[in-house]
Coordinates of C-alpha atoms in Angstrom, one line a residue:
X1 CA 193.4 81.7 -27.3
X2 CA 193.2 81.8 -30.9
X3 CA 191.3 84.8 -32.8
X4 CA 190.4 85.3 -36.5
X5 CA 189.9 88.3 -38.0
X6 CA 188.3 88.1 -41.4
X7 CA 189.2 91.7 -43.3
X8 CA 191.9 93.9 -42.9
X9 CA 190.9 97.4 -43.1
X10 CA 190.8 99.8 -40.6
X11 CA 188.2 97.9 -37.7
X12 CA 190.3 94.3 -38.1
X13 CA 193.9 96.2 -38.4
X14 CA 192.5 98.1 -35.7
X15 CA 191.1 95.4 -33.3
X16 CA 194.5 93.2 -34.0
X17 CA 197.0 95.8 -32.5
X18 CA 195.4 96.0 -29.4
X19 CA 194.8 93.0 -29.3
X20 CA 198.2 92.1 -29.1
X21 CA 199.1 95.5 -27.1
X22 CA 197.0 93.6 -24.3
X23 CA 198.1 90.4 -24.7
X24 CA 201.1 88.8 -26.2
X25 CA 200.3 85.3 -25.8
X26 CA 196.9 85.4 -28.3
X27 CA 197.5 83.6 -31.7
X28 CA 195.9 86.2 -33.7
X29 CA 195.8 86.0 -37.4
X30 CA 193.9 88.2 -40.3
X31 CA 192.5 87.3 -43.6
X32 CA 192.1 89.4 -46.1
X33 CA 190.8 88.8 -49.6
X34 CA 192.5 91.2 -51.5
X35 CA 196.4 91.6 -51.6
X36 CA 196.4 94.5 -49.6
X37 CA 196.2 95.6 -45.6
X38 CA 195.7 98.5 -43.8
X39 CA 196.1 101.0 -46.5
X40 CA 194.8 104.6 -45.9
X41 CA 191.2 104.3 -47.9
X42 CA 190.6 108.1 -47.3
X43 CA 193.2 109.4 -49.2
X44 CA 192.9 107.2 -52.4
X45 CA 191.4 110.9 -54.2
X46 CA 194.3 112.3 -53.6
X47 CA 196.7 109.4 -54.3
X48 CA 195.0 109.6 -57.7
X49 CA 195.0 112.9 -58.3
X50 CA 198.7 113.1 -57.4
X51 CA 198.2 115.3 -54.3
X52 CA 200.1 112.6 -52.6
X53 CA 202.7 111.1 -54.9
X54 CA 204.2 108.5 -53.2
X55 CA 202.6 105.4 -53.1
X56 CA 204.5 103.8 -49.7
X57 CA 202.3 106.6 -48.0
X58 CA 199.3 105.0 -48.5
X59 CA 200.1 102.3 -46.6
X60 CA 199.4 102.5 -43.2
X61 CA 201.3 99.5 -41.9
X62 CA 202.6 96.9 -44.0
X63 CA 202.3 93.5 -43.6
X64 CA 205.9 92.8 -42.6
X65 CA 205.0 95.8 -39.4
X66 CA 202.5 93.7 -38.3
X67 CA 204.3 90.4 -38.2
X68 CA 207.7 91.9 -36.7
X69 CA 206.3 94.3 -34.2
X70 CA 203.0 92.8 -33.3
X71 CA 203.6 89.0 -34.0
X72 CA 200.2 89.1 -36.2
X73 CA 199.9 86.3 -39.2
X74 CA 198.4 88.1 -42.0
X75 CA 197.3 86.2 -44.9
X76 CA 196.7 88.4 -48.0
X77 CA 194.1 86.7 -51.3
X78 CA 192.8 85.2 -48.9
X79 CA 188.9 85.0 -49.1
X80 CA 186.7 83.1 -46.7
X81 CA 184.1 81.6 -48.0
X82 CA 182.5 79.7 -45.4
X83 CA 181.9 80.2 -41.7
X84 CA 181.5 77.0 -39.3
X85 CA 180.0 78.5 -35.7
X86 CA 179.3 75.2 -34.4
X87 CA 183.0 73.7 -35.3
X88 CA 184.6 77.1 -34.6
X89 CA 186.7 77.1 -37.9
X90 CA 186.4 79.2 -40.7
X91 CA 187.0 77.9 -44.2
X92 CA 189.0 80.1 -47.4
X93 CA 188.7 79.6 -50.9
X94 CA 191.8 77.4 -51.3
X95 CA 189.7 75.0 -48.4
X96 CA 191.9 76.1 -46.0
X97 CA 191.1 75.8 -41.8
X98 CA 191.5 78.1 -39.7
X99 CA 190.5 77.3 -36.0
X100 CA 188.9 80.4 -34.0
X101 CA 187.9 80.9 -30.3
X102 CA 186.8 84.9 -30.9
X103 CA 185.9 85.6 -34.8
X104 CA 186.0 89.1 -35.8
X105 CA 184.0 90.1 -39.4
X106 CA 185.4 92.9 -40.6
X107 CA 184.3 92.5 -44.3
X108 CA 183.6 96.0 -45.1
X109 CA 181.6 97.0 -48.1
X110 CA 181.7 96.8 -52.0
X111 CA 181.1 100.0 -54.1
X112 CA 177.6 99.6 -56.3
X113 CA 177.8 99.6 -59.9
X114 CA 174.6 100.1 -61.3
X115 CA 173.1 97.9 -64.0
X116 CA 172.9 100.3 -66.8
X117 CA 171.9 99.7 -70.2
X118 CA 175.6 99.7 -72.4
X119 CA 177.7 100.0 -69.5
X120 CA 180.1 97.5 -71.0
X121 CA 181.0 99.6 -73.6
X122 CA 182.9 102.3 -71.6
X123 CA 185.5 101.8 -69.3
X124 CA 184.6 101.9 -65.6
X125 CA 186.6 101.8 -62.6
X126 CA 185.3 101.8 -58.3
X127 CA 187.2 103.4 -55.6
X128 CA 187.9 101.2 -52.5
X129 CA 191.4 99.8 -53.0
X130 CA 194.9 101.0 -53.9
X131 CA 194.8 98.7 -56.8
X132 CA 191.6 100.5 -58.0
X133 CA 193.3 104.1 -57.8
X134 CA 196.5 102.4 -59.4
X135 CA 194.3 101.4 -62.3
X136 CA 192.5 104.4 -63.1
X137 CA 195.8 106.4 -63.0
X138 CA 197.1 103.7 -65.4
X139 CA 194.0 104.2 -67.8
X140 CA 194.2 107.7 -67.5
X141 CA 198.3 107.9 -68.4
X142 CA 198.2 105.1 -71.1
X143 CA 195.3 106.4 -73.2
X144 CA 195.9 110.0 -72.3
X145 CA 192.1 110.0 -71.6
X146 CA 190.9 114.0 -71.6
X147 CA 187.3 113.0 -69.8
X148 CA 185.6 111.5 -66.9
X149 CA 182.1 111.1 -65.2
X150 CA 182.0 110.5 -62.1
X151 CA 178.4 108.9 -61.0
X152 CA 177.7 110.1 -57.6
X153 CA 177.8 112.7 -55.3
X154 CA 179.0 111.5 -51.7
X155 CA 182.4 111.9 -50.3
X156 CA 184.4 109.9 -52.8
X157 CA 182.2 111.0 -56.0
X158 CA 183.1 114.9 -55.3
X159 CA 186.5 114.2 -53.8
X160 CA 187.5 112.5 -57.5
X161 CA 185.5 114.6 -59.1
X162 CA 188.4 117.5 -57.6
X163 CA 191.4 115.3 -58.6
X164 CA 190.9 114.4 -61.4
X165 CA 190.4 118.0 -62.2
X166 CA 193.6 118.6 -60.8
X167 CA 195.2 116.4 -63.4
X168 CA 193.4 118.4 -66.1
X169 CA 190.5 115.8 -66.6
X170 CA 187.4 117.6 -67.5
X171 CA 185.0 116.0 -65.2
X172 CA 181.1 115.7 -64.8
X173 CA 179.4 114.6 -61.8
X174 CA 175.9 112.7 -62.0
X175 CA 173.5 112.7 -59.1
X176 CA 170.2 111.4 -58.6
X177 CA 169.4 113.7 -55.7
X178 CA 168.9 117.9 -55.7
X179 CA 172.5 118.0 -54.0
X180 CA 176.1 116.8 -53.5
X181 CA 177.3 115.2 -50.0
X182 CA 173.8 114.2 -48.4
X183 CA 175.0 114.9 -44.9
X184 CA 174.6 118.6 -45.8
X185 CA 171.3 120.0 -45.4
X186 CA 170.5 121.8 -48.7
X187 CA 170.0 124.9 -47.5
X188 CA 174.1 124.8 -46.7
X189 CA 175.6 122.8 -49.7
X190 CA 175.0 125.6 -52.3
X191 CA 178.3 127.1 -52.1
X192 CA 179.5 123.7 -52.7
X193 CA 177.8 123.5 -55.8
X194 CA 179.1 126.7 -57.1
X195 CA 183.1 126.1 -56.1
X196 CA 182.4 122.7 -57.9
X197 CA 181.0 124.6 -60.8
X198 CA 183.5 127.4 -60.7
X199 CA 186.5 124.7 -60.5
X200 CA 185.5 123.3 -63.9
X201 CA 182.9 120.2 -62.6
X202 CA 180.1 119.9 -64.4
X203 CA 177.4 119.1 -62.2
X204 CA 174.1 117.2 -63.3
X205 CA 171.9 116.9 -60.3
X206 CA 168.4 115.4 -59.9
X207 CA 169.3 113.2 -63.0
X208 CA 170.1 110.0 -63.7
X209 CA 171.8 107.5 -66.7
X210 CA 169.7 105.9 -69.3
X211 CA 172.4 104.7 -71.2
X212 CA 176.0 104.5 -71.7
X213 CA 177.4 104.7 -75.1
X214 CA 180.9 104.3 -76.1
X215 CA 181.3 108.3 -76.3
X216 CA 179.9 109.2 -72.4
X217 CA 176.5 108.8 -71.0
X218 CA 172.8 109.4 -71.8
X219 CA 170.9 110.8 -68.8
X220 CA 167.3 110.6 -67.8
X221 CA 167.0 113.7 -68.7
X222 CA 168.2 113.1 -72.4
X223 CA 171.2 115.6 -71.7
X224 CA 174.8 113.7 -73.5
X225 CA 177.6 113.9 -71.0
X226 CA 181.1 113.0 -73.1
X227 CA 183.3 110.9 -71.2
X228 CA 186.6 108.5 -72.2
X229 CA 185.3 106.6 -68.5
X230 CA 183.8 106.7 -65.8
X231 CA 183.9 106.1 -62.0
X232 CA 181.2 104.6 -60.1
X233 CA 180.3 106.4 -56.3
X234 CA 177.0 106.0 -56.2
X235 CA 176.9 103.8 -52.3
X236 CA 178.3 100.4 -51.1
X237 CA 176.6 97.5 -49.8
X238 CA 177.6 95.4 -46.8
X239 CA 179.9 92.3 -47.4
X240 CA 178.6 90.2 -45.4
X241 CA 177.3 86.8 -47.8
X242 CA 179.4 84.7 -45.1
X243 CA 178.5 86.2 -42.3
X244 CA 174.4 85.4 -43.0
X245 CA 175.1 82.0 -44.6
X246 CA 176.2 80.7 -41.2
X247 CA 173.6 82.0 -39.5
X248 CA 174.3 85.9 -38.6
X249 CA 171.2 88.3 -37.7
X250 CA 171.2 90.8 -40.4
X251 CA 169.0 93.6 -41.3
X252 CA 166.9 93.9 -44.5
X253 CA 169.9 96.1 -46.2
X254 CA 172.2 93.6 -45.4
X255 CA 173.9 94.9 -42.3
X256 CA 174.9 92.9 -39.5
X257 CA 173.2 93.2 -36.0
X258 CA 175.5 94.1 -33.1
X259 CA 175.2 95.1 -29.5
X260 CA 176.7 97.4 -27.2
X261 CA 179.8 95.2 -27.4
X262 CA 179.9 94.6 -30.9
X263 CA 178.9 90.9 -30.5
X264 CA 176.5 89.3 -33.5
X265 CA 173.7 87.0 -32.7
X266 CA 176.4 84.3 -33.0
X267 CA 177.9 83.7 -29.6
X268 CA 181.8 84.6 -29.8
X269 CA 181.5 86.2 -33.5
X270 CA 182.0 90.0 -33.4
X271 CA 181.7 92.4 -36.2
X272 CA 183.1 96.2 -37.2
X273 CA 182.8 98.6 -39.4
X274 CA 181.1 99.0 -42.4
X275 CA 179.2 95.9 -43.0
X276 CA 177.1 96.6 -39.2
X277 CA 174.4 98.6 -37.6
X278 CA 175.5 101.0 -34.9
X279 CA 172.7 103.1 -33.0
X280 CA 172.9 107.0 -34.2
X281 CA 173.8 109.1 -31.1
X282 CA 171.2 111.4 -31.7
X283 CA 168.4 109.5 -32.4
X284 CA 169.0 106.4 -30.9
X285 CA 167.8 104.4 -34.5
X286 CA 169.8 101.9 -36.6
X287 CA 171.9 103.1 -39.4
X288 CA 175.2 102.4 -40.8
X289 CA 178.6 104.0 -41.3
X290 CA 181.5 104.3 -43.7
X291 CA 183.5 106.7 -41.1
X292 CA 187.0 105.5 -40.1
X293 CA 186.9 107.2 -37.0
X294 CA 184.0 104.9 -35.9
X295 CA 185.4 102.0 -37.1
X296 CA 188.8 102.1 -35.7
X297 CA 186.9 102.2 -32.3
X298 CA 185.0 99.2 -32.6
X299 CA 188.0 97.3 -33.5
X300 CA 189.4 98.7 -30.5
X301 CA 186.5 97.7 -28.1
X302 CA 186.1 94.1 -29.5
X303 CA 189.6 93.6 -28.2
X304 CA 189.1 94.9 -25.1
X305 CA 186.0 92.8 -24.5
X306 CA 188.2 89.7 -25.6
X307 CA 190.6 90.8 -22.9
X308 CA 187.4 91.9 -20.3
X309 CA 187.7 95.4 -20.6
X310 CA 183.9 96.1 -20.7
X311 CA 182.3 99.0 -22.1
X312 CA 179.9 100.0 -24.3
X313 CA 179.8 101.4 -28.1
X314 CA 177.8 105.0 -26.9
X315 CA 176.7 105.4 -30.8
X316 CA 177.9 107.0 -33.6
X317 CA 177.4 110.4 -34.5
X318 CA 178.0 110.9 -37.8
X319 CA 181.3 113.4 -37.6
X320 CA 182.6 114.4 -41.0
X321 CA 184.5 117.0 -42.8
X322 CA 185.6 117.7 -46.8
X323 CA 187.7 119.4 -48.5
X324 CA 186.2 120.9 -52.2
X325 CA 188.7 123.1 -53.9
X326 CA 189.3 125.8 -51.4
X327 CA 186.3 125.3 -49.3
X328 CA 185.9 122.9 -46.2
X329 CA 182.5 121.9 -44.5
X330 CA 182.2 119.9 -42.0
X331 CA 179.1 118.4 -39.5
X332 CA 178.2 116.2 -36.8
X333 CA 175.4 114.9 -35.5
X334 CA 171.7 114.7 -37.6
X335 CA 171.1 117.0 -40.0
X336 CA 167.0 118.5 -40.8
X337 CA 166.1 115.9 -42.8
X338 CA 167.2 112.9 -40.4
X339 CA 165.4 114.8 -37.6
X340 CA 162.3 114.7 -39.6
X341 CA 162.6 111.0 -40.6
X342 CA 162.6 110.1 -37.0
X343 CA 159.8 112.9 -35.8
X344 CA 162.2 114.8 -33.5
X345 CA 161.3 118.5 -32.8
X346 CA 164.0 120.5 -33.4
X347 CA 164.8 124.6 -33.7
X348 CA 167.9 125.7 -35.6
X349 CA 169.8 128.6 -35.8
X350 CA 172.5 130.1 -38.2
X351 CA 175.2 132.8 -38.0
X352 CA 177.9 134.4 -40.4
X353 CA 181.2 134.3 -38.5
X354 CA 184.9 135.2 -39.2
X355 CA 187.6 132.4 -39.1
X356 CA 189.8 134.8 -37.2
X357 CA 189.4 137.8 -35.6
X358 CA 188.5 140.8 -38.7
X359 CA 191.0 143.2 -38.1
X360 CA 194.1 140.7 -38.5
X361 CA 194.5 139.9 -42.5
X362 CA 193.2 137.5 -44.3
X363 CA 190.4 136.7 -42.3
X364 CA 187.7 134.7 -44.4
X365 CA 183.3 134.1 -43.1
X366 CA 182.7 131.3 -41.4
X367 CA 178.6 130.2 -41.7
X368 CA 177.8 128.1 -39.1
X369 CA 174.3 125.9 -38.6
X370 CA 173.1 124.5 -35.3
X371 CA 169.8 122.5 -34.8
X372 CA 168.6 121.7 -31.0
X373 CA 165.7 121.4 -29.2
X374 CA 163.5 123.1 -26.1
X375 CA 165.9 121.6 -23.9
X376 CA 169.2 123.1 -25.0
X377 CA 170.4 120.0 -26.7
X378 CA 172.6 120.2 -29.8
X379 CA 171.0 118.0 -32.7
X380 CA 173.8 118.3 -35.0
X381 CA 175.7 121.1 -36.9
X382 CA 176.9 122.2 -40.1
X383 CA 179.8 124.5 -41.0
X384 CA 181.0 125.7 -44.2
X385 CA 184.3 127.9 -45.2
X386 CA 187.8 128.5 -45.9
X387 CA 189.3 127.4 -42.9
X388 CA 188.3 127.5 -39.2
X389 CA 185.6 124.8 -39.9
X390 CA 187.6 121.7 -38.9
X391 CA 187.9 122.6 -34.7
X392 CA 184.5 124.7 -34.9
X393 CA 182.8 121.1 -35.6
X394 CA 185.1 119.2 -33.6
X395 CA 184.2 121.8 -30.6
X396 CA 180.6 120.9 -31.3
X397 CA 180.8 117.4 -31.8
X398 CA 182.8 117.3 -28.0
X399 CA 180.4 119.2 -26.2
X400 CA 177.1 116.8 -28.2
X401 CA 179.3 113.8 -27.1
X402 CA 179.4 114.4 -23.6
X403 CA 175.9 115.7 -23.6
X404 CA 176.6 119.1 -22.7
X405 CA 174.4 122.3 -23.7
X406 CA 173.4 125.2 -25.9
X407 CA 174.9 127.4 -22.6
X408 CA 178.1 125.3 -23.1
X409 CA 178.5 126.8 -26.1
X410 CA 177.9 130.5 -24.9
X411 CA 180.8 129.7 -21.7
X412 CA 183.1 127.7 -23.9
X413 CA 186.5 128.6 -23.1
X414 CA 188.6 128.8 -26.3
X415 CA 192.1 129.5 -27.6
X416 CA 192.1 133.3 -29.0
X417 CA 194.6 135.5 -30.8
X418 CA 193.7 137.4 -33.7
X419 CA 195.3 135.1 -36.1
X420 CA 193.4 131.9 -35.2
X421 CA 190.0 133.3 -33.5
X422 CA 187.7 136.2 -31.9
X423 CA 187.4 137.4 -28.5
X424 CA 183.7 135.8 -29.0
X425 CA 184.6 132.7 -30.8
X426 CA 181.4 131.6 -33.3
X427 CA 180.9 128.9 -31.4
X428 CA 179.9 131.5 -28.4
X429 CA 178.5 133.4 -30.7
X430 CA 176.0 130.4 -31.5
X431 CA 175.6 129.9 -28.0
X432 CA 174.7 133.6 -27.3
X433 CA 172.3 133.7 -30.1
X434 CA 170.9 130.9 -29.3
X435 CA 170.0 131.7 -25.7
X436 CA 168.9 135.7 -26.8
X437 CA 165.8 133.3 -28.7
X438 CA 164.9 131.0 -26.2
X439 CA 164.7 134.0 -23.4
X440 CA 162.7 135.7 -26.5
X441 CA 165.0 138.7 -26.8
X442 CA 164.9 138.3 -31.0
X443 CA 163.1 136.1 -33.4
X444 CA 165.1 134.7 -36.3
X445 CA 163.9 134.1 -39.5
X446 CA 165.9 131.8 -42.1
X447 CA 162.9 132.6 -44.8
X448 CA 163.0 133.4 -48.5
X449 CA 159.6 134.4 -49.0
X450 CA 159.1 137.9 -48.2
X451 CA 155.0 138.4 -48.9
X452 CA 153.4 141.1 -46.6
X453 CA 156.7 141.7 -45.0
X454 CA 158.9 145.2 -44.8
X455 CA 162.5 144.1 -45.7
X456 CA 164.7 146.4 -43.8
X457 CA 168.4 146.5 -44.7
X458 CA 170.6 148.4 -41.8
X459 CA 173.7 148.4 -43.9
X460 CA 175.4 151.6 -44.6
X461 CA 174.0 153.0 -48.3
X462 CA 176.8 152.0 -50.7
X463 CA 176.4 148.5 -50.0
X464 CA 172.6 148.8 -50.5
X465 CA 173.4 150.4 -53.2
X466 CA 175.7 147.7 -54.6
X467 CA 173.4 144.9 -54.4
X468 CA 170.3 144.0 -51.9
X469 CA 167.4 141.9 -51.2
X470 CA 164.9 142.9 -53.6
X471 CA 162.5 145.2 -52.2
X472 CA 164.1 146.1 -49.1
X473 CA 164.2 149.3 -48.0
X474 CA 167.4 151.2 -46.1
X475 CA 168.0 152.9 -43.3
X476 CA 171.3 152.4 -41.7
X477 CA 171.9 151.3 -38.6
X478 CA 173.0 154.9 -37.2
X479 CA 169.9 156.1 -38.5
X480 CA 167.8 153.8 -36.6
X481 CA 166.9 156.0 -33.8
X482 CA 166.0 158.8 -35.7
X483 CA 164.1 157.4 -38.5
X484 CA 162.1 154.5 -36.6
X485 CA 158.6 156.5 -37.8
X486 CA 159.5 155.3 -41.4
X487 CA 158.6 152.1 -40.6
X488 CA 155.1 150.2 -39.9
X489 CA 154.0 149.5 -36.5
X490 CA 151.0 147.3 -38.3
X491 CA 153.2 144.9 -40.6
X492 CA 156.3 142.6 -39.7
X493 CA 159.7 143.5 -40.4
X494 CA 162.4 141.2 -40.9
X495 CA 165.7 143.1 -40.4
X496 CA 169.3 142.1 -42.1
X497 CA 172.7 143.7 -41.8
X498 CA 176.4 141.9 -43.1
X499 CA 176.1 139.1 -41.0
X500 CA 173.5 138.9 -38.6
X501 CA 174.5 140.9 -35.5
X502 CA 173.5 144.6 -36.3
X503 CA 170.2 143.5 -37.5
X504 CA 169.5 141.9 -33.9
X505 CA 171.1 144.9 -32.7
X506 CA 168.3 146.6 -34.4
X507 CA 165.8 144.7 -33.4
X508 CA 166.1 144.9 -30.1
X509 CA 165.7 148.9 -30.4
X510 CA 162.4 148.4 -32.5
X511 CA 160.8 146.3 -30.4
X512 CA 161.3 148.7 -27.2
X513 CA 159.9 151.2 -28.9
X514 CA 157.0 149.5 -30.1
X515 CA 157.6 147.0 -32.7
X516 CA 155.7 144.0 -32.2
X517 CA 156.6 141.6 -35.1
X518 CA 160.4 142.4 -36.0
X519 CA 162.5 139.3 -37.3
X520 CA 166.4 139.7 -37.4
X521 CA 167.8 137.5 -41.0
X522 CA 169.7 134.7 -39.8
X523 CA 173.1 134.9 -41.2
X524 CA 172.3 138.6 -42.6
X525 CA 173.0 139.3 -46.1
X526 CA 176.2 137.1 -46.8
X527 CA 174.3 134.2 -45.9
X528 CA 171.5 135.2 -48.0
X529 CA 173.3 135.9 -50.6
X530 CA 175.4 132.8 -50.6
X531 CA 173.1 130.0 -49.6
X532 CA 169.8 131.2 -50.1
X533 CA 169.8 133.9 -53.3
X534 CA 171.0 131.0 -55.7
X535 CA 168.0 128.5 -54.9
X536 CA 165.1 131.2 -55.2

């Protein structure tokens, strides 16, 4: 048997290695346009910023690996240009042959440059390959260049944006949009915005470019951002010219129709990664993916079909996870505004939790954001601090994958010591908090607007005395009891303490004593003051 695979990057490296793990007899061989394989894409930031200095460890496995260990021809400048499914060849630039009995497209995607007026007359570099990152770092040495905009605010616009700060570039980010990393909802990506901010990024959101001079840019909004270049993030676009000329179902965007087994509408053409359509594990719709992790498994189940193996691809959830200065954030799963999009109920809920237990030092909050519905299914999540965030998420996105529940959460079973985690991990937490609401125990609110409310802070004095919600009134917590007469059984009353406990603590006193309409603040005053204070 004899299989192509056209693109090396992490679905067609992928799919080739097992390939060959399962059998050693298949004459497998991979094409790839540019003069490079398998590199690791994700770290190309940090490759330029000089986090990671050598360039030998951006390569994943060389060539030379995958010839002497796994027998795999790989032909590097090699671009395909035409595909023959009737004659089962494909055929490169340089009219080269080469017969197929499985095809594999694993094209990937090209970064978007925008066709802006002037854009010619400053220099201007994309992010996808190693020679890319080896150019800018080039441009950036030889011309001793002191300024960069970056245009775009996903994962590789704000992960530049941070090295090339790093290296002492003072760097502006452009975005169209309200808010950096779209797979945040933007009630969470504020304290992204400020570390940005407070790391030196200059930050130009819901604005676009006019023009580019030889000096910088001209935005929409006639502000003048200086700049010796810039780097284009703003999206990519499926490679996948060949794959439609000969006949591939495609959608409108572009991207290449798969099913469960990765096959295209083309009997024995498969397709990976980037440049295809994968259903979205939550809502079941179409959408694409520039995730490794997802892409590495396709490869990996396109050989095992080959071989026989049959199963299906269950979807892709959307798992992620950034590092900004010395914040993370992390989510899985469909955030509020996909939800809407595809007119799925959802609630949510948010708490304000500890990386590691308080008492042992240098414990740091954790803020935490589930969505779900009636049922007790988990939506997607969102998590944002200075460490923890990574195995919160990844504890989420297990228990979404295999379908398990908002009581899941509450029983999980999880690794404690003071040092790493709580007694009550925050991921019980959730689950606790969540299941207090549905058995109607306390109602959250996640509100800014405070109109014909009584604001009631339970914190002890000094810190109501050193900042508060405006127009709150306080009665600590210990005073509760004793001072409930204070307070309104005609109005409602939303209650907040540090984080989120005390204040349903307190509510649960009030309204058995009473209180018909009490509220506890979701997240209690550090979330307020973090993600909510700075968009009012």
């Amino acid at each position: 048997m004899k299989v192509v695979i056209i693109g090396g990057g992490a679905s067609g490296a992928s799919c080739a290695a097992r390939l060959r793990r399962l059998d050693d007899s298949i004459e497998i061989t991979i094409l790839e346009k540019t003069s490079e394989t398998s590199i690791a894409s994700c770290g190309l930031p940090y490759f330029i910023g000089e986090v990671i200095e050598d360039k030998d460890d951006m390569q994943v496995a060389k060539p030379e690996v995958f010839k002497k260990l796994f027998n795999i021809d790989i032909y590097l400048n090699s671009e395909v240009v035409e595909i023959h499914p009737q004659e089962k060849f494909v055929l490169t630039s340089d009219q080269k042959k080469y017969a197929y009995d499985k095809l594999v497209v694993a094209t990937g995607a090209q970064p978007v440059v925008l066709d802006i007026l002037g854009k010619e007359k400053l220099k201007s570099f994309v992010v996808k390959n190693l020679s890319d990152a080896d150019a800018i770092k080039g441009y950036i040495k030889s011309t001793q260049a002191k300024a960069c905009a970056v245009i775009g605010g996903g994962f590789i616009g704000v992960e530049v944006a941070e090295n090339l700060c790093h290296l002492g570039i003072k760097t502006a980010l452009i975005e169209r949009s309200e808010q950096v990393l779209p797979p945040l909802d933007l009630d969470m990506i504020l304290p992204i915005h400020k570390e940005m901010k407070d790391n030196g990024i200059e930050l130009f959101l819901s604005d676009g470019i006019k023009e580019i001079t030889s000096s910088g840019l001209i935005l929409s909004s006639d502000k003048e951002v200086p700049a010796d270049f810039v780097i284009w993030a703003v999206g990519t676009r499926p490679n996948t010219s060949i794959a439609q000329m000969a006949g591939v179902k495609t959608t409108d965007r572009g991207f290449m129709i798969t099913d469960d087994f990765m096959q295209t509408s083309i009997e024995d053409i498969y397709a990976c990664g980037d440049n295809i359509v994968t259903k979205d594990f939550v809502s079941g719709a179409n959408s694409g993916s520039s995730l490794a992790g997802p892409a590495n498994r396709e490869g990996r189940l396109i050989a095992d079909h080959i071989k026989n193996h049959l199963y299906p691809y269950m979807g892709t959830q959307g798992t992620g996870i950034i590092k900004v200065f010395d914040l993370t954030t992390a989510f899985t799963g469909n955030n509020e505004k996909q939800l809407k999009q595809q007119h799925i109920s959802y609630k949510k809920m948010i708490i304000t939790g500890s990386s590691h237990a308080g008492y042992y030092p240098g414990s740091s909050p954790l803020f935490l954001k589930v969505l779900y519905n009636d049922n007790g299914d988990i939506l997607g999540a969102q998590a944002i601090g200075k460490e923890g965030v990574d195995k919160r998420i990844d504890v989420l996105a297990t228990v979404m994958r295999l379908k398990g529940k908002i009581s899941d959460l509450r029983d999980a079973e999880l690794c404690y010591a003071p040092p790493y985690s709580s007694a009550k991990d925050p991921i019980n937490i959730m689950g606790m908090a969540i299941e207090n609401v549905q058995r109607g125990l306390f109602q959250p609110y996640f509100d800014s607007n405070f109109a014909d409310k009584v604001i009631l802070d339970v914190r002890p004095n000094q810190m109501y005395e050193k900042e508060h919600i405006e127009g709150a009134i306080n009665i600590p917590s210990g005073q509760i009891r004793n001072r409930m007469n204070e307070l309104p059984k005609d109005k409602p009353i939303v209650v907040y303490c540090v984080k989120g406990y005390t204040s349903y603590v307190v509510c649960r006193i009030l309204e058995q004593n009473g209180f018909n309409n009490v509220m506890s603040y979701a997240g209690g005053w550090l979330y307020y003051k973090n993600f909510v204070k700075e968009n009012m």
